[in-house]
């Protein structure tokens, strides 16, 4: 099977067929195409072309396509569908995807769309899911799962399972609950197949089952599922009742989105943006940190300006300002990146003081290496006096050590205050380093050169 | 089930029991503990304590524990085991994990360990897997899978499947092959369970099956599995024969490792390191980019030094050097981060010129906003002459626009040369920006102020 690759020709063909309203041909062309690929095509169409296609294709396919679209495009398409049409799409989806789409609708639409859903059980499940915080296990989970009562025998189980499995896309484990709905354990599909039908459930089910609480952080759920190589995990409420299930494909999305968000945060981009977004959206996401960084530059300018002696007498020190700053910035970012990852992978384990001491040593070693190189270059290439060379080197070493310590400490501090430590890597650290780097540099100069 | 949390007390207890050699108690304590958690404990023990524990615990558990350990610790433990002991561990593992461990062994050990493996079929599979490039689908895949011949009936299928499924941890799909072993399609476990046993395979199997070539890039495999929400994907060789299977848990690891690597690259760290690593290893990973960044600083120093007129006559320009550099750095990093992610998610689609134009506009808008702020501040706070203020603002805007263009272009260029574009974000961009930023600044100053 050659994987689908969206080509210019294919896109042009689709656009032409839509313009000519050649419905039969469009349906034939897209019949074998996976919904994720159809979504990729639609992401490149205009809003009208996209809406045309969604209305044309079968709801079974379009419902999945809608979940895969970029948020902006989905919003635009849904805005041009009636409440009944939206309800039809949602009826085809699993409850987690259905709830996600309903949550995106304007408030006045929600009531209407839900009332138009024919399967009342499905509507009830969606309403239940909407109560949970979006950023929690409850917000990620789906209601579709297969569960059996611990008091049944295997024959009943298999019959029940066959009935329930109709609605469940992937069955990994069959969950075992008691009369109150509390999660007791699990059965694997493989076990069921390889066990005689006369056996009683209580003899075969595995009482040990990993689960997460409905309020758990999605990143923590991802960490658990990844650590134990799970493909699905049951979600329980505060009383221990089985209320939903999270599958690995949703967790893969969580992991990828988290990674992208962290990467963008480290580059000083405040919102989740893509290169395709409007110039306005991109500017809004990028400007804040640019302004903050610029304020750091203004701060540095004031500091330099206040050291008039440097401006007049030791101008040579000024040419090394970029060097001091770049090094402080790079060291700070390296230290904070390592700490941020350590916190994310939970490998720090309260050894913060140990880490700080290590960073001090690292700063010392790296500082010595770099300062030696600078000493040689400043002396031979720039012909600086010994005292000036000494000033630059000592300042460089101090700045490196302090940048390493700050870079290690800040993420820990943010994390302890419940702020995502990943915001510490990037402009946050480099701006602070710009200011204190200059301050340390000139203060040391003042002390050594005596002005 | 309360998730396992490694506490200081637990660790101390284990260490004490190992010191006292209280084997029965250690076994009792760790009996219910998942292998991933045991690995977490061992990561905190000394080499001798770790080896003691590995030799004490049952091979079924320790083999999985070994796969979860940090590479360094695993290497240390394996070095203290005999070839026969290593072979015993490896015999318990799936072929992909087994091959990974054998690949880490010193060359002289490999032959001996393989010869000690009792199950010759298992040994053969491992040897086959070792031929593939580590960084390819072949290097990721396992040989364990369930396959049936297209000419069988369902009854034979289920019997065969039960026999094969003994060795396969998770069965998602049963793959259908022809007499030459070529992949023809798949059957889902769920379908098998809900279909009557008298049906012939050819009537029920799904001929459409996603697969990857044995030489495919792991990142591409991850992208495909994530896009189509797959939990396992069959791997075929150049002729189309089914040779292995990659499961989602391995892809989750690939995605996480890629994300960590990109994040570290953006921070200028050259090797995969953790905060726990030795100071020597951390220094080796961090120093290269620090030296390069420092060289950029030296370059900037030379440039400033060459504009003697600035040094003498327009010293005021020097205090704004940090501002110009910080802004150039931040803009460049933002642009490149967005482009790097666009390339990774395959959303750029050859529209590079369009992106560059967009970045030009963004640079213009952001530049205007920032330059206006700087104009006001430099005039009122620093009392600069009009011409000097104009110089700073025009230089700032030029630097922003050029940084945005370079930041967008460099990742595309690297990608076209087969270099991971993620190396472009971070010190690579900021160092280059340091140099050209200063150059543009003073060149514009020279033009406007006429020296």
PDB file of N, CA, C and O in Angstrom, chain B residues 109-154:
ATOM      1  N   UNK B 109      31.543 -10.331  22.655  1.00  0.00           N
ATOM      2  CA  UNK B 109      30.544 -11.045  23.451  1.00  0.00           C
ATOM      3  C   UNK B 109      29.404 -11.590  22.584  1.00  0.00           C
ATOM      4  O   UNK B 109      28.783 -12.592  22.905  1.00  0.00           O
ATOM      5  N   UNK B 110      29.098 -10.870  21.521  1.00  0.00           N
ATOM      6  CA  UNK B 110      27.893 -11.149  20.739  1.00  0.00           C
ATOM      7  C   UNK B 110      27.815 -12.612  20.286  1.00  0.00           C
ATOM      8  O   UNK B 110      26.818 -13.297  20.522  1.00  0.00           O
ATOM      9  N   UNK B 111      28.869 -13.091  19.661  1.00  0.00           N
ATOM     10  CA  UNK B 111      28.887 -14.469  19.152  1.00  0.00           C
ATOM     11  C   UNK B 111      28.610 -15.460  20.270  1.00  0.00           C
ATOM     12  O   UNK B 111      27.764 -16.358  20.137  1.00  0.00           O
ATOM     13  N   UNK B 112      29.289 -15.261  21.396  1.00  0.00           N
ATOM     14  CA  UNK B 112      29.165 -16.183  22.523  1.00  0.00           C
ATOM     15  C   UNK B 112      27.753 -16.186  23.096  1.00  0.00           C
ATOM     16  O   UNK B 112      27.155 -17.230  23.344  1.00  0.00           O
ATOM     17  N   UNK B 113      27.189 -14.992  23.284  1.00  0.00           N
ATOM     18  CA  UNK B 113      25.851 -14.892  23.860  1.00  0.00           C
ATOM     19  C   UNK B 113      24.839 -15.577  22.962  1.00  0.00           C
ATOM     20  O   UNK B 113      23.982 -16.340  23.418  1.00  0.00           O
ATOM     21  N   UNK B 114      24.942 -15.307  21.680  1.00  0.00           N
ATOM     22  CA  UNK B 114      23.967 -15.892  20.746  1.00  0.00           C
ATOM     23  C   UNK B 114      24.057 -17.413  20.737  1.00  0.00           C
ATOM     24  O   UNK B 114      23.043 -18.110  20.649  1.00  0.00           O
ATOM     25  N   UNK B 115      25.266 -17.925  20.832  1.00  0.00           N
ATOM     26  CA  UNK B 115      25.411 -19.386  20.811  1.00  0.00           C
ATOM     27  C   UNK B 115      24.829 -20.015  22.065  1.00  0.00           C
ATOM     28  O   UNK B 115      24.470 -21.192  22.066  1.00  0.00           O
ATOM     29  N   UNK B 116      24.702 -19.224  23.164  1.00  0.00           N
ATOM     30  CA  UNK B 116      24.168 -19.773  24.409  1.00  0.00           C
ATOM     31  C   UNK B 116      22.640 -19.765  24.452  1.00  0.00           C
ATOM     32  O   UNK B 116      22.035 -20.305  25.365  1.00  0.00           O
ATOM     33  N   UNK B 117      22.000 -19.101  23.466  1.00  0.00           N
ATOM     34  CA  UNK B 117      20.530 -19.043  23.473  1.00  0.00           C
ATOM     35  C   UNK B 117      19.987 -20.410  23.086  1.00  0.00           C
ATOM     36  O   UNK B 117      20.314 -20.948  22.029  1.00  0.00           O
ATOM     37  N   UNK B 118      19.145 -20.982  23.963  1.00  0.00           N
ATOM     38  CA  UNK B 118      18.659 -22.343  23.731  1.00  0.00           C
ATOM     39  C   UNK B 118      17.691 -22.449  22.553  1.00  0.00           C
ATOM     40  O   UNK B 118      17.791 -23.360  21.746  1.00  0.00           O
ATOM     41  N   UNK B 119      16.748 -21.519  22.490  1.00  0.00           N
ATOM     42  CA  UNK B 119      15.749 -21.566  21.412  1.00  0.00           C
ATOM     43  C   UNK B 119      16.406 -21.069  20.132  1.00  0.00           C
ATOM     44  O   UNK B 119      16.606 -19.864  19.958  1.00  0.00           O
ATOM     45  N   UNK B 120      16.738 -21.987  19.235  1.00  0.00           N
ATOM     46  CA  UNK B 120      17.491 -21.615  18.035  1.00  0.00           C
ATOM     47  C   UNK B 120      16.693 -20.719  17.097  1.00  0.00           C
ATOM     48  O   UNK B 120      17.255 -19.906  16.368  1.00  0.00           O
ATOM     49  N   UNK B 121      15.360 -20.880  17.107  1.00  0.00           N
ATOM     50  CA  UNK B 121      14.507 -20.028  16.280  1.00  0.00           C
ATOM     51  C   UNK B 121      14.605 -18.580  16.764  1.00  0.00           C
ATOM     52  O   UNK B 121      14.699 -17.637  15.973  1.00  0.00           O
ATOM     53  N   UNK B 122      14.601 -18.417  18.074  1.00  0.00           N
ATOM     54  CA  UNK B 122      14.713 -17.095  18.689  1.00  0.00           C
ATOM     55  C   UNK B 122      16.061 -16.472  18.328  1.00  0.00           C
ATOM     56  O   UNK B 122      16.146 -15.307  17.945  1.00  0.00           O
ATOM     57  N   UNK B 123      17.112 -17.282  18.405  1.00  0.00           N
ATOM     58  CA  UNK B 123      18.455 -16.798  18.090  1.00  0.00           C
ATOM     59  C   UNK B 123      18.523 -16.342  16.632  1.00  0.00           C
ATOM     60  O   UNK B 123      19.082 -15.293  16.315  1.00  0.00           O
ATOM     61  N   UNK B 124      17.912 -17.133  15.766  1.00  0.00           N
ATOM     62  CA  UNK B 124      17.920 -16.796  14.335  1.00  0.00           C
ATOM     63  C   UNK B 124      17.206 -15.472  14.092  1.00  0.00           C
ATOM     64  O   UNK B 124      17.680 -14.617  13.344  1.00  0.00           O
ATOM     65  N   UNK B 125      16.054 -15.288  14.762  1.00  0.00           N
ATOM     66  CA  UNK B 125      15.309 -14.037  14.603  1.00  0.00           C
ATOM     67  C   UNK B 125      16.152 -12.846  15.040  1.00  0.00           C
ATOM     68  O   UNK B 125      16.162 -11.800  14.386  1.00  0.00           O
ATOM     69  N   UNK B 126      16.853 -13.021  16.162  1.00  0.00           N
ATOM     70  CA  UNK B 126      17.666 -11.914  16.669  1.00  0.00           C
ATOM     71  C   UNK B 126      18.774 -11.579  15.679  1.00  0.00           C
ATOM     72  O   UNK B 126      19.023 -10.406  15.365  1.00  0.00           O
ATOM     73  N   UNK B 127      19.430 -12.594  15.168  1.00  0.00           N
ATOM     74  CA  UNK B 127      20.512 -12.373  14.206  1.00  0.00           C
ATOM     75  C   UNK B 127      19.970 -11.640  12.966  1.00  0.00           C
ATOM     76  O   UNK B 127      20.595 -10.714  12.459  1.00  0.00           O
ATOM     77  N   UNK B 128      18.787 -12.048  12.496  1.00  0.00           N
ATOM     78  CA  UNK B 128      18.167 -11.357  11.348  1.00  0.00           C
ATOM     79  C   UNK B 128      17.966  -9.883  11.647  1.00  0.00           C
ATOM     80  O   UNK B 128      18.308  -9.020  10.835  1.00  0.00           O
ATOM     81  N   UNK B 129      17.412  -9.596  12.839  1.00  0.00           N
ATOM     82  CA  UNK B 129      17.112  -8.209  13.177  1.00  0.00           C
ATOM     83  C   UNK B 129      18.364  -7.359  13.301  1.00  0.00           C
ATOM     84  O   UNK B 129      18.347  -6.161  13.010  1.00  0.00           O
ATOM     85  N   UNK B 130      19.461  -7.975  13.726  1.00  0.00           N
ATOM     86  CA  UNK B 130      20.689  -7.208  13.906  1.00  0.00           C
ATOM     87  C   UNK B 130      21.232  -6.656  12.593  1.00  0.00           C
ATOM     88  O   UNK B 130      22.020  -5.727  12.575  1.00  0.00           O
ATOM     89  N   UNK B 131      20.804  -7.248  11.472  1.00  0.00           N
ATOM     90  CA  UNK B 131      21.311  -6.779  10.175  1.00  0.00           C
ATOM     91  C   UNK B 131      20.781  -5.408   9.794  1.00  0.00           C
ATOM     92  O   UNK B 131      21.383  -4.703   8.998  1.00  0.00           O
ATOM     93  N   UNK B 132      19.629  -5.052  10.366  1.00  0.00           N
ATOM     94  CA  UNK B 132      19.014  -3.807   9.945  1.00  0.00           C
ATOM     95  C   UNK B 132      19.661  -2.615  10.626  1.00  0.00           C
ATOM     96  O   UNK B 132      20.126  -2.681  11.755  1.00  0.00           O
ATOM     97  N   UNK B 133      19.663  -1.505   9.909  1.00  0.00           N
ATOM     98  CA  UNK B 133      20.147  -0.251  10.459  1.00  0.00           C
ATOM     99  C   UNK B 133      19.313   0.102  11.684  1.00  0.00           C
ATOM    100  O   UNK B 133      18.096   0.057  11.654  1.00  0.00           O
ATOM    101  N   UNK B 134      20.018   0.455  12.767  1.00  0.00           N
ATOM    102  CA  UNK B 134      19.348   0.776  14.029  1.00  0.00           C
ATOM    103  C   UNK B 134      18.303   1.858  13.836  1.00  0.00           C
ATOM    104  O   UNK B 134      17.253   1.858  14.459  1.00  0.00           O
ATOM    105  N   UNK B 135      18.612   2.815  12.955  1.00  0.00           N
ATOM    106  CA  UNK B 135      17.745   3.967  12.771  1.00  0.00           C
ATOM    107  C   UNK B 135      16.805   3.780  11.578  1.00  0.00           C
ATOM    108  O   UNK B 135      16.760   4.601  10.670  1.00  0.00           O
ATOM    109  N   UNK B 136      16.088   2.631  11.586  1.00  0.00           N
ATOM    110  CA  UNK B 136      15.148   2.368  10.502  1.00  0.00           C
ATOM    111  C   UNK B 136      14.012   1.521  11.049  1.00  0.00           C
ATOM    112  O   UNK B 136      14.086   1.036  12.169  1.00  0.00           O
ATOM    113  N   UNK B 137      12.971   1.332  10.240  1.00  0.00           N
ATOM    114  CA  UNK B 137      11.848   0.508  10.677  1.00  0.00           C
ATOM    115  C   UNK B 137      12.334  -0.898  11.021  1.00  0.00           C
ATOM    116  O   UNK B 137      11.881  -1.513  11.980  1.00  0.00           O
ATOM    117  N   UNK B 138      13.302  -1.395  10.247  1.00  0.00           N
ATOM    118  CA  UNK B 138      13.848  -2.724  10.515  1.00  0.00           C
ATOM    119  C   UNK B 138      14.504  -2.805  11.875  1.00  0.00           C
ATOM    120  O   UNK B 138      14.458  -3.822  12.553  1.00  0.00           O
ATOM    121  N   UNK B 139      15.111  -1.705  12.292  1.00  0.00           N
ATOM    122  CA  UNK B 139      15.768  -1.664  13.587  1.00  0.00           C
ATOM    123  C   UNK B 139      14.784  -1.556  14.737  1.00  0.00           C
ATOM    124  O   UNK B 139      15.111  -1.840  15.885  1.00  0.00           O
ATOM    125  N   UNK B 140      13.575  -1.110  14.459  1.00  0.00           N
ATOM    126  CA  UNK B 140      12.555  -0.949  15.490  1.00  0.00           C
ATOM    127  C   UNK B 140      11.685  -2.189  15.640  1.00  0.00           C
ATOM    128  O   UNK B 140      11.130  -2.451  16.699  1.00  0.00           O
ATOM    129  N   UNK B 141      11.522  -2.941  14.542  1.00  0.00           N
ATOM    130  CA  UNK B 141      10.502  -3.981  14.537  1.00  0.00           C
ATOM    131  C   UNK B 141      10.849  -5.218  15.347  1.00  0.00           C
ATOM    132  O   UNK B 141      12.012  -5.448  15.680  1.00  0.00           O
ATOM    133  N   UNK B 142       9.796  -5.995  15.644  1.00  0.00           N
ATOM    134  CA  UNK B 142       9.944  -7.286  16.299  1.00  0.00           C
ATOM    135  C   UNK B 142       9.428  -8.346  15.341  1.00  0.00           C
ATOM    136  O   UNK B 142       8.635  -8.059  14.443  1.00  0.00           O
ATOM    137  N   UNK B 143       9.889  -9.579  15.544  1.00  0.00           N
ATOM    138  CA  UNK B 143       9.448 -10.664  14.683  1.00  0.00           C
ATOM    139  C   UNK B 143       8.137 -11.267  15.169  1.00  0.00           C
ATOM    140  O   UNK B 143       7.471 -11.991  14.446  1.00  0.00           O
ATOM    141  N   UNK B 144       7.783 -11.004  16.434  1.00  0.00           N
ATOM    142  CA  UNK B 144       6.565 -11.595  16.991  1.00  0.00           C
ATOM    143  C   UNK B 144       5.339 -10.987  16.346  1.00  0.00           C
ATOM    144  O   UNK B 144       5.100  -9.782  16.451  1.00  0.00           O
ATOM    145  N   UNK B 145       4.575 -11.810  15.667  1.00  0.00           N
ATOM    146  CA  UNK B 145       3.314 -11.380  15.099  1.00  0.00           C
ATOM    147  C   UNK B 145       2.505 -12.643  14.775  1.00  0.00           C
ATOM    148  O   UNK B 145       3.023 -13.744  14.885  1.00  0.00           O
ATOM    149  N   UNK B 146       1.231 -12.428  14.442  1.00  0.00           N
ATOM    150  CA  UNK B 146       0.387 -13.564  14.104  1.00  0.00           C
ATOM    151  C   UNK B 146       0.030 -13.457  12.639  1.00  0.00           C
ATOM    152  O   UNK B 146      -0.509 -12.437  12.201  1.00  0.00           O
ATOM    153  N   UNK B 147       0.358 -14.487  11.854  1.00  0.00           N
ATOM    154  CA  UNK B 147       0.003 -14.432  10.445  1.00  0.00           C
ATOM    155  C   UNK B 147      -0.616 -15.743  10.003  1.00  0.00           C
ATOM    156  O   UNK B 147      -0.310 -16.813  10.533  1.00  0.00           O
ATOM    157  N   UNK B 148      -1.514 -15.607   9.031  1.00  0.00           N
ATOM    158  CA  UNK B 148      -2.214 -16.778   8.498  1.00  0.00           C
ATOM    159  C   UNK B 148      -2.163 -16.742   6.982  1.00  0.00           C
ATOM    160  O   UNK B 148      -2.000 -15.674   6.386  1.00  0.00           O
ATOM    161  N   UNK B 149      -2.302 -17.901   6.390  1.00  0.00           N
ATOM    162  CA  UNK B 149      -2.255 -17.995   4.937  1.00  0.00           C
ATOM    163  C   UNK B 149      -3.632 -17.725   4.346  1.00  0.00           C
ATOM    164  O   UNK B 149      -4.648 -18.192   4.870  1.00  0.00           O
ATOM    165  N   UNK B 150      -3.681 -16.994   3.250  1.00  0.00           N
ATOM    166  CA  UNK B 150      -4.962 -16.604   2.660  1.00  0.00           C
ATOM    167  C   UNK B 150      -5.807 -17.773   2.196  1.00  0.00           C
ATOM    168  O   UNK B 150      -7.011 -17.649   2.008  1.00  0.00           O
ATOM    169  N   UNK B 151      -5.168 -18.918   2.016  1.00  0.00           N
ATOM    170  CA  UNK B 151      -5.916 -20.084   1.512  1.00  0.00           C
ATOM    171  C   UNK B 151      -6.586 -20.915   2.592  1.00  0.00           C
ATOM    172  O   UNK B 151      -7.284 -21.867   2.289  1.00  0.00           O
ATOM    173  N   UNK B 152      -6.383 -20.555   3.864  1.00  0.00           N
ATOM    174  CA  UNK B 152      -6.990 -21.344   4.943  1.00  0.00           C
ATOM    175  C   UNK B 152      -8.446 -20.968   5.190  1.00  0.00           C
ATOM    176  O   UNK B 152      -8.908 -19.933   4.733  1.00  0.00           O
ATOM    177  N   UNK B 153      -9.146 -21.836   5.988  1.00  0.00           N
ATOM    178  CA  UNK B 153     -10.469 -21.415   6.443  1.00  0.00           C
ATOM    179  C   UNK B 153     -10.354 -20.913   7.878  1.00  0.00           C
ATOM    180  O   UNK B 153      -9.307 -21.042   8.510  1.00  0.00           O
ATOM    181  N   UNK B 154     -11.459 -20.337   8.373  1.00  0.00           N
ATOM    182  CA  UNK B 154     -11.416 -19.661   9.667  1.00  0.00           C
ATOM    183  C   UNK B 154     -11.063 -20.602  10.807  1.00  0.00           C
ATOM    184  O   UNK B 154     -10.342 -20.241  11.739  1.00  0.00           O
TER     185      UNK B 154
END
